[in-house]
mmCIF file of C-alpha atoms in Angstrom:
data_model
loop_
_atom_site.group_PDB
_atom_site.id
_atom_site.type_symbol
_atom_site.label_atom_id
_atom_site.label_comp_id
_atom_site.label_asym_id
_atom_site.label_seq_id
_atom_site.Cartn_x
_atom_site.Cartn_y
_atom_site.Cartn_z
ATOM 1 C CA MET G 226 194.754 -0.600 -2.064
ATOM 2 C CA ARG G 227 196.846 -2.692 0.345
ATOM 3 C CA ILE G 228 200.620 -3.804 0.370
ATOM 4 C CA ALA G 229 201.182 -7.565 0.646
ATOM 5 C CA GLU G 230 203.830 -10.164 0.387
ATOM 6 C CA VAL G 231 203.588 -13.022 -2.137
ATOM 7 C CA ILE G 232 203.779 -16.105 -0.012
ATOM 8 C CA GLY G 233 202.505 -18.871 -2.651
ATOM 9 C CA SER G 234 200.518 -19.809 -5.703
ATOM 10 C CA LEU G 235 197.659 -21.941 -6.682
ATOM 11 C CA THR G 236 195.776 -23.880 -9.255
ATOM 12 C CA LEU G 237 192.104 -23.872 -9.441
ATOM 13 C CA SER G 238 190.653 -27.324 -10.840
ATOM 14 C CA SER G 239 187.273 -25.385 -11.114
ATOM 15 C CA MET G 240 186.457 -21.707 -11.561
ATOM 16 C CA HIS G 241 184.127 -19.357 -13.315
ATOM 17 C CA PRO G 242 184.585 -19.431 -17.154
ATOM 18 C CA THR G 243 185.905 -15.729 -17.169
ATOM 19 C CA LEU G 244 188.847 -16.657 -14.927
ATOM 20 C CA LYS G 245 190.232 -19.317 -16.945
ATOM 21 C CA GLY G 246 193.998 -18.851 -18.023
ATOM 22 C CA TYR G 247 194.741 -16.524 -15.198
ATOM 23 C CA ARG G 248 197.642 -16.908 -12.587
ATOM 24 C CA TRP G 249 196.786 -16.963 -8.889
ATOM 25 C CA LEU G 250 198.684 -15.925 -5.709
ATOM 26 C CA ILE G 251 198.400 -16.259 -2.078
ATOM 27 C CA ALA G 252 199.260 -12.941 -0.390
ATOM 28 C CA ALA G 253 199.665 -11.939 3.135
ATOM 29 C CA PRO G 254 198.927 -8.085 3.706
ATOM 30 C CA PHE G 255 201.048 -5.754 5.968
ATOM 31 C CA SER G 256 199.699 -3.607 8.723
ATOM 32 C CA LEU G 257 201.668 -0.405 9.193
ATOM 33 C CA GLN G 258 203.466 -1.927 12.010
ATOM 34 C CA GLY G 259 204.034 -5.100 9.809
ATOM 35 C CA LEU G 260 205.754 -2.616 7.171
ATOM 36 C CA ARG G 261 207.943 -1.300 10.028
ATOM 37 C CA ASP G 262 209.080 -4.679 11.148
ATOM 38 C CA GLY G 263 209.373 -6.064 7.630
ATOM 39 C CA LYS G 264 206.896 -8.994 8.242
ATOM 40 C CA ALA G 265 203.473 -9.541 6.758
ATOM 41 C CA ASP G 266 200.906 -9.961 9.573
ATOM 42 C CA GLY G 267 197.437 -9.875 8.129
ATOM 43 C CA GLU G 268 195.133 -12.870 7.113
ATOM 44 C CA GLU G 269 196.123 -14.273 3.786
ATOM 45 C CA PHE G 270 193.875 -14.003 0.588
ATOM 46 C CA VAL G 271 193.954 -14.892 -3.125
ATOM 47 C CA VAL G 272 195.009 -12.474 -5.910
ATOM 48 C CA LEU G 273 194.828 -12.582 -9.622
ATOM 49 C CA ASP G 274 198.169 -11.698 -11.123
ATOM 50 C CA GLU G 275 198.973 -10.800 -14.680
ATOM 51 C CA LEU G 276 202.361 -9.031 -13.976
ATOM 52 C CA GLY G 277 204.273 -12.085 -12.829
ATOM 53 C CA ALA G 278 205.117 -11.451 -9.212
ATOM 54 C CA GLY G 279 207.126 -14.039 -7.268
ATOM 55 C CA MET G 280 207.515 -15.440 -4.024
ATOM 56 C CA GLY G 281 208.558 -13.233 -1.364
ATOM 57 C CA GLN G 282 207.662 -10.047 -3.597
ATOM 58 C CA LYS G 283 205.906 -7.021 -2.167
ATOM 59 C CA ILE G 284 202.879 -6.152 -4.320
ATOM 60 C CA ALA G 285 199.918 -3.682 -4.108
ATOM 61 C CA VAL G 286 196.573 -5.108 -4.317
ATOM 62 C CA SER G 287 193.458 -3.567 -5.511
ATOM 63 C CA GLU G 288 190.194 -4.909 -4.074
ATOM 64 C CA GLY G 289 186.557 -5.222 -4.321
ATOM 65 C CA VAL G 290 185.125 -3.555 -7.340
ATOM 66 C CA GLU G 291 188.495 -1.742 -8.310
ATOM 67 C CA ALA G 292 189.872 -5.106 -8.770
ATOM 68 C CA GLN G 293 187.672 -5.724 -11.695
ATOM 69 C CA MET G 294 188.666 -2.356 -13.445
ATOM 70 C CA PRO G 295 191.327 -3.738 -15.489
ATOM 71 C CA PHE G 296 188.633 -5.820 -17.310
ATOM 72 C CA TYR G 297 186.035 -3.164 -17.773
ATOM 73 C CA PRO G 298 183.667 -3.158 -19.330
ATOM 74 C CA ASN G 299 183.797 -6.879 -18.655
ATOM 75 C CA LYS G 300 183.188 -8.200 -15.413
ATOM 76 C CA LYS G 301 185.031 -10.933 -13.399
ATOM 77 C CA PRO G 302 184.108 -12.557 -10.159
ATOM 78 C CA LEU G 303 187.343 -11.631 -8.245
ATOM 79 C CA ASP G 304 188.213 -9.730 -5.072
ATOM 80 C CA GLY G 305 192.039 -9.110 -5.296
ATOM 81 C CA TYR G 306 194.091 -8.095 -8.352
ATOM 82 C CA CYS G 307 197.920 -7.478 -8.273
ATOM 83 C CA ALA G 308 198.138 -3.958 -9.510
ATOM 84 C CA ILE G 309 201.891 -3.110 -8.903
ATOM 85 C CA ILE G 310 204.966 -5.135 -8.011
ATOM 86 C CA LEU G 311 206.818 -2.802 -5.594
ATOM 87 C CA ASP G 312 210.640 -2.622 -5.690
ATOM 88 C CA GLN G 313 210.839 -0.630 -2.306
ATOM 89 C CA VAL G 314 208.702 0.487 0.302
ATOM 90 C CA GLN G 315 209.881 3.533 2.159
ATOM 91 C CA LEU G 316 208.087 4.964 5.491
ATOM 92 C CA SER G 317 208.391 8.692 6.850
ATOM 93 C CA ASN G 318 209.357 9.112 10.426
ATOM 94 C CA GLU G 319 205.745 10.470 11.282
ATOM 95 C CA GLY G 320 205.273 11.711 14.667
ATOM 96 C CA ALA G 321 209.036 11.491 15.342
ATOM 97 C CA THR G 322 210.858 14.225 17.340
ATOM 98 C CA SER G 323 213.985 15.779 16.163
#
């Protein structure tokens, strides 16, 4: 699971029949340094959204086979699923000296 920021949405004119009626987002993932800096710094990707995430919100994204699990036992051809809308992300001071 990765943390990403919603940077847009998209509309598909042609898709696999099992994906009709869903909402699609464009998300930019964070690296650990990106989370510290507050700026998404990964390569953007497309995510299926059933939760209603909005622009600029941080989300947790399931990928690969795990992205299909909310639809089990049915299978859907998708790579990313918006599993959580995050209110806050808090990082510990790992490696900090006191």
